[in-house]
CSV table of C-alpha atoms in Angstrom, one decimal:
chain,number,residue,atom,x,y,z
I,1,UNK,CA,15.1,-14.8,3.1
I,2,UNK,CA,13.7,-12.2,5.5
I,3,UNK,CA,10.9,-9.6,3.8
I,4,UNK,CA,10.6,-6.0,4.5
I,5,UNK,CA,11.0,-5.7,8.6
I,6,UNK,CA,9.8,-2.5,10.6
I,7,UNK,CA,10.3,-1.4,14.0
I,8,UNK,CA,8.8,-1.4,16.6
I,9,UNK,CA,5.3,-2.6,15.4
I,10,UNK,CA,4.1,-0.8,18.2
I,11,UNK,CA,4.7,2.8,19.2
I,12,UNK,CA,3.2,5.1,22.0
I,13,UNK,CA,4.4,8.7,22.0
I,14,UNK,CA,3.0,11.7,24.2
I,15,UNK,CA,2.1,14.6,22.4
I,16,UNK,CA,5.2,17.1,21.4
I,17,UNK,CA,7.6,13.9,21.5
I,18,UNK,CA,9.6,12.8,18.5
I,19,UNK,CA,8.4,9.3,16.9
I,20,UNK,CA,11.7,7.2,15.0
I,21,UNK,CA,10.3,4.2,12.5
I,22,UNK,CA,12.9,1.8,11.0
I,23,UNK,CA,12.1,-0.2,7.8
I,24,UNK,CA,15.0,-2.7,6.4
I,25,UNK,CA,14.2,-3.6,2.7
I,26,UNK,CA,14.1,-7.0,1.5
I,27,UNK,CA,17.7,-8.1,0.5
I,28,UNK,CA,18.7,-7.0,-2.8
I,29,UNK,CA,16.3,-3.9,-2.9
I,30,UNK,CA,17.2,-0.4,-2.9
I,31,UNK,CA,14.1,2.0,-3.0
I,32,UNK,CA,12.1,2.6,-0.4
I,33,UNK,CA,8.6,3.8,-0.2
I,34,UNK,CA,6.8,4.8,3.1
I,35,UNK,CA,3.0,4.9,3.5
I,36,UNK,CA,0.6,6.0,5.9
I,37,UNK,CA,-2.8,4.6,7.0
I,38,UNK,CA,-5.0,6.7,8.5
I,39,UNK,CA,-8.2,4.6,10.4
I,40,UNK,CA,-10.4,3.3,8.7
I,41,UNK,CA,-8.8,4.7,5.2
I,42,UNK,CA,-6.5,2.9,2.5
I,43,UNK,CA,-2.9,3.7,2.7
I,44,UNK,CA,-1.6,7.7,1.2
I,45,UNK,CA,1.8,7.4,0.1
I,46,UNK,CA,4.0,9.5,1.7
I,47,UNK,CA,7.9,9.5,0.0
I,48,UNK,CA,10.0,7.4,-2.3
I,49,UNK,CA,13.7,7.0,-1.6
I,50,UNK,CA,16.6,5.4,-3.0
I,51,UNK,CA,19.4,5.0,-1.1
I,52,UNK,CA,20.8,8.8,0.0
I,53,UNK,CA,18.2,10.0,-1.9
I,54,UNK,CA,15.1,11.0,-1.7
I,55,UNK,CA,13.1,10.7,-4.7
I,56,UNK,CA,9.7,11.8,-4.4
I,57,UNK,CA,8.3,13.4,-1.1
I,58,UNK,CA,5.3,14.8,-2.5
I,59,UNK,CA,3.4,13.0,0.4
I,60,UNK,CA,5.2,14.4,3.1
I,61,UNK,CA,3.7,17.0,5.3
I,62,UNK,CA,6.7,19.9,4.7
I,63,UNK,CA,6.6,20.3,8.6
I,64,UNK,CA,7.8,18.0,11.5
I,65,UNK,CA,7.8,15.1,8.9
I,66,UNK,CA,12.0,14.1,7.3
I,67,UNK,CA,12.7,10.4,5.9
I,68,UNK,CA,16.0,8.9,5.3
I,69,UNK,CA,17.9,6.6,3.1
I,70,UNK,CA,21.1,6.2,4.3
I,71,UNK,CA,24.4,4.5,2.7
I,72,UNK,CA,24.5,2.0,5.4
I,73,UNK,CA,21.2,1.1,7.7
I,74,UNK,CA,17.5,1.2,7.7
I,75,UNK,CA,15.7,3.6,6.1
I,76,UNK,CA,14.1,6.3,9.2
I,77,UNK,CA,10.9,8.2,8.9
I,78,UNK,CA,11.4,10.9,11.8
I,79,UNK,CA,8.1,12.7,13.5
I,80,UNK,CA,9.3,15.1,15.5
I,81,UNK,CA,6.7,17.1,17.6
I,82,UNK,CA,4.1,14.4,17.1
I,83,UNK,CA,0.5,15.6,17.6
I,84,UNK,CA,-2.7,13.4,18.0
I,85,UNK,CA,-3.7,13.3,14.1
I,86,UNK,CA,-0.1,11.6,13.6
I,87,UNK,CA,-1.9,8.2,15.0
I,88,UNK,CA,-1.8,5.9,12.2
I,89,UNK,CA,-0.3,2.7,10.9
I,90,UNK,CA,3.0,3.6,8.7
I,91,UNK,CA,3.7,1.1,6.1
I,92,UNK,CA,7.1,0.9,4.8
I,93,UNK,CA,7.7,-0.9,1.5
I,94,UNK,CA,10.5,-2.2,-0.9
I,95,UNK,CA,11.2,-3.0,-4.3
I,96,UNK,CA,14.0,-4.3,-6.7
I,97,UNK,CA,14.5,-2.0,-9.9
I,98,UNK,CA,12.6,1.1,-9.5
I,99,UNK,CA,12.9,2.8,-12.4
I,100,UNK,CA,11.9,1.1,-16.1
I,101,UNK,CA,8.8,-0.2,-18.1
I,102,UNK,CA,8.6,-3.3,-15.9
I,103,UNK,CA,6.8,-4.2,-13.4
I,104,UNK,CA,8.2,-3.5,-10.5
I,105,UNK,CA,6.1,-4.7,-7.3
I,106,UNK,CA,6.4,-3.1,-4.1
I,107,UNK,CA,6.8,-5.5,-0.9
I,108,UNK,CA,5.1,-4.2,2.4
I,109,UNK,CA,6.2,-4.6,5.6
I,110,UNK,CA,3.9,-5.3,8.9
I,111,UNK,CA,3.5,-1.9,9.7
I,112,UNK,CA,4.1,0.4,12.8
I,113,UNK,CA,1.4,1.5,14.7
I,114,UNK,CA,2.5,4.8,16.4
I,115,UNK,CA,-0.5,6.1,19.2
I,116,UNK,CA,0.0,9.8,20.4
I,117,UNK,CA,-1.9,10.5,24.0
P,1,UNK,CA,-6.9,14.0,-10.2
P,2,UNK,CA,-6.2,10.6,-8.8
P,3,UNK,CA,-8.9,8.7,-7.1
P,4,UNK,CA,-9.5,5.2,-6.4
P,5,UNK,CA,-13.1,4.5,-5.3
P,6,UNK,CA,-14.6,1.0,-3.4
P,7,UNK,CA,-17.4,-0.1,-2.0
P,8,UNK,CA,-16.3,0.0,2.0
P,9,UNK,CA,-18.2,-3.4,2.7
P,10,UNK,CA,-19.1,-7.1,1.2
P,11,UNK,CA,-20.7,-10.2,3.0
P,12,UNK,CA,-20.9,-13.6,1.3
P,13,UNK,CA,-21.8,-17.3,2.4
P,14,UNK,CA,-18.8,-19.7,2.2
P,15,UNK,CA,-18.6,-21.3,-1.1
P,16,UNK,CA,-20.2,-18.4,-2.8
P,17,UNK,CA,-18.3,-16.0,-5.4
P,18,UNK,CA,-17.1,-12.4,-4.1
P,19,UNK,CA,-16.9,-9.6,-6.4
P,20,UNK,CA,-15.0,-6.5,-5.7
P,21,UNK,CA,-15.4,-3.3,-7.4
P,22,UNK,CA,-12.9,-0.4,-7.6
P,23,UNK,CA,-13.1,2.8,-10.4
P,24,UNK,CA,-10.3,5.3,-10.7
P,25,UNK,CA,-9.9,8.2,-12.4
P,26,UNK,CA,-6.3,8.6,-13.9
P,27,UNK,CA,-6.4,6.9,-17.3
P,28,UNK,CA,-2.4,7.3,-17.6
P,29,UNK,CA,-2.4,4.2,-15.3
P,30,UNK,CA,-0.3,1.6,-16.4
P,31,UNK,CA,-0.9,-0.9,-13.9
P,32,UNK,CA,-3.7,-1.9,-11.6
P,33,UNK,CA,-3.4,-4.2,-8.2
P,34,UNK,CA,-5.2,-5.6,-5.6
P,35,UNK,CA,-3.5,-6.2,-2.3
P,36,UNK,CA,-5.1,-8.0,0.9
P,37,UNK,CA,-4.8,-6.8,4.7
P,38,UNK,CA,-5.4,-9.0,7.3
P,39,UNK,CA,-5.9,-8.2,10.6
P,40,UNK,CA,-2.7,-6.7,12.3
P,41,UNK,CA,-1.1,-7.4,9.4
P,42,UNK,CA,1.1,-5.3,6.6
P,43,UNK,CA,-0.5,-5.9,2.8
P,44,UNK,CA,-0.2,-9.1,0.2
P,45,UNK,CA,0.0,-8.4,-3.6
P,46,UNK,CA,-2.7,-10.7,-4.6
P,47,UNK,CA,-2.8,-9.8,-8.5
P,48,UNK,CA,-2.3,-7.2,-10.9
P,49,UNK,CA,-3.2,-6.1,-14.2
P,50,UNK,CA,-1.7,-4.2,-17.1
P,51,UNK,CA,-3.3,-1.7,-18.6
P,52,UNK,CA,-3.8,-2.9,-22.2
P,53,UNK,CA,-5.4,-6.3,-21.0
P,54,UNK,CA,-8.6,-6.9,-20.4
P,55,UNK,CA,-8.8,-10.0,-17.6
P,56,UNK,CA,-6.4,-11.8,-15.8
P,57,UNK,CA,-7.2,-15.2,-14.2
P,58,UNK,CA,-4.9,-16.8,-11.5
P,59,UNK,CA,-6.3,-19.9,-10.1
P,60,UNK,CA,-9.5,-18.7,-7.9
P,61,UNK,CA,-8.8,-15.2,-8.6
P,62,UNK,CA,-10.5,-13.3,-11.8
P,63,UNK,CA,-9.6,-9.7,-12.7
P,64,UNK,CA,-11.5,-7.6,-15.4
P,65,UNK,CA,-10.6,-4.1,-16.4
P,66,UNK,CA,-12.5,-2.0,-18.0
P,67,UNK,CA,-10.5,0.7,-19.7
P,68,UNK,CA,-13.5,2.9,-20.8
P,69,UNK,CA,-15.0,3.0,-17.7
P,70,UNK,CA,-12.5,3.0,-15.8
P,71,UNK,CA,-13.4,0.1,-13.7
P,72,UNK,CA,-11.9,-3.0,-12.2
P,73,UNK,CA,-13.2,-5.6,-10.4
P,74,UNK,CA,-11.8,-8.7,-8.7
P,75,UNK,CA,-13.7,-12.4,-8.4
P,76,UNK,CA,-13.0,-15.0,-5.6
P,77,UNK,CA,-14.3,-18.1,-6.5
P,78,UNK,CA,-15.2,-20.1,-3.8
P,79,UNK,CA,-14.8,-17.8,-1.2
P,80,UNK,CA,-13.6,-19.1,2.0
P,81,UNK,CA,-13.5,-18.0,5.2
P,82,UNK,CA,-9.6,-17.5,5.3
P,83,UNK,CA,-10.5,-14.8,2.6
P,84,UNK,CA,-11.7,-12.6,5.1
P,85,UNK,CA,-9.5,-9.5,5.1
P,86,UNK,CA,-9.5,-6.2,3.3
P,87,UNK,CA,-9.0,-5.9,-0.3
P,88,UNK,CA,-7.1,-2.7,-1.5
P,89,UNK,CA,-7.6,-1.8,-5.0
P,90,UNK,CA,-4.7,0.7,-6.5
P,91,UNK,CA,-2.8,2.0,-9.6
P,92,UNK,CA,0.2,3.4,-10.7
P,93,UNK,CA,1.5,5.5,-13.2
P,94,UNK,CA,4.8,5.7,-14.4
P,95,UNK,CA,6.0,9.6,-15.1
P,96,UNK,CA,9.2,10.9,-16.1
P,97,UNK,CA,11.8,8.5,-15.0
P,98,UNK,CA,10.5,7.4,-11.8
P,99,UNK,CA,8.5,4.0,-10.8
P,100,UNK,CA,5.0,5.7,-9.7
P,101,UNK,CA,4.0,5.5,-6.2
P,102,UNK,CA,1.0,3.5,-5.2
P,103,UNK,CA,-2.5,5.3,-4.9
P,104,UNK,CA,-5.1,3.2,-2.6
P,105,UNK,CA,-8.6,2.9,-2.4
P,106,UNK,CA,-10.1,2.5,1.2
P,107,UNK,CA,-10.2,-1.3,1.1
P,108,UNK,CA,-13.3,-3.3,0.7
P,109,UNK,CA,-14.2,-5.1,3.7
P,110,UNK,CA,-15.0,-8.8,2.7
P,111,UNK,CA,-16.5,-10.9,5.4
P,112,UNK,CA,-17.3,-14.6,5.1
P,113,UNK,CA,-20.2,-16.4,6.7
P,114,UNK,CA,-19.8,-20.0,7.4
């Protein structure tokens, strides 16, 4: 029974490049939530998606920053244009039910470490 | 506003207790977690709280909330050196119809001492 699963864990992008970061939810979930860790900070959420949706991108820096959901797949956050403040760890995460007065916990993957020279 | 607010550093001797402080500022939260980062690694749900309660206890793990002040803290009782990691406070809030993302504090760094 396989938990939430990013890749790569490692990525290295030159500046102006476009970064791709994959997240598969654990099995049976279907909303996605993507976070970013800044160093030496905690992690900012970024966007909440269900699948072919996005729920909440409130996070998102409007510019050079899309995430998707699809029908079939991982769920992609997309930097295009990357620039030296996008180094971080992104931190995807998955949960079960979503919506309703229960609690609901998020799982986390292992992260992907993106590096722009 | 939402804030979440921890000390950035801790250093105990194994065998000792470890408390972890966090305050936040948005009293609509519903529920309150602490997650652990190791090294390299993505984050663990260690425990969590619901609002209306007032301490949680899970085997070497003690939560207290403090609703008035707005204050949580987390106990490890005898803290070993395994424990050594970053401990993220956090909350949620639940609004409209939608689960409420996760807001973080910047992790307590908790380092044992043999």
């Amino acid at each position: 029974n396989a938990g939430v699963m990013q890749n790569p864990r490692h990525l290295v992008r030159r500046r102006g490049q476009e970064a791709r970061l994959r997240c598969s939810p654990m099995k049976g979930h279907s909303h996605v939530y993507w976070y970013r860790q800044l160093p030496e900070e905690g992690l900012k959420f970024m966007v909440y998606l269900q699948k072919e949706n996005i729920i909440d991108e409130s996070g998102m820096p409007k510019e050079r920053f899309s995430a998707e959901f699809p029908k079939e797949g991982p769920s992609i956050l997309r930097i295009q244009q990357v620039v030296r403040g996008d180094s971080a760890a992104y931190f995807c995460a998955s949960s079960a039910m979503g919506r309703g007065p229960s609690f609901d916990e998020q799982f986390f993957g292992p992260g992907t470490r993106l590096t722009v020279l | 506003g939402e804030d979440v607010e921890q000390s950035l550093f801790l250093s105990v001797r194994e065998g000792d207790s470890s408390v972890i402080n966090c305050t936040y500022t948005d009293s609509s939260s519903t529920y309150l977690y602490w997650y652990k980062q190791e090294p390299g690694a993505g984050l663990q749900l260690l425990t969590y709280i619901f609002s209306n309660m007032d301490m949680k206890q899970d085997q070497r793990l003690t939560v207290l909330l403090n609703k008035k002040d707005k204050h949580l803290s987390l106990r490890i009782a005898d803290t070993q050196t395994g424990d050594s990691a970053i401990y993220f406070c956090a909350e949620s809030m639940r609004y409209g119809g939608s689960q409420g993302n996760l807001i973080f504090g910047k992790g307590t760094k908790l380092s044992v001492k043999p």
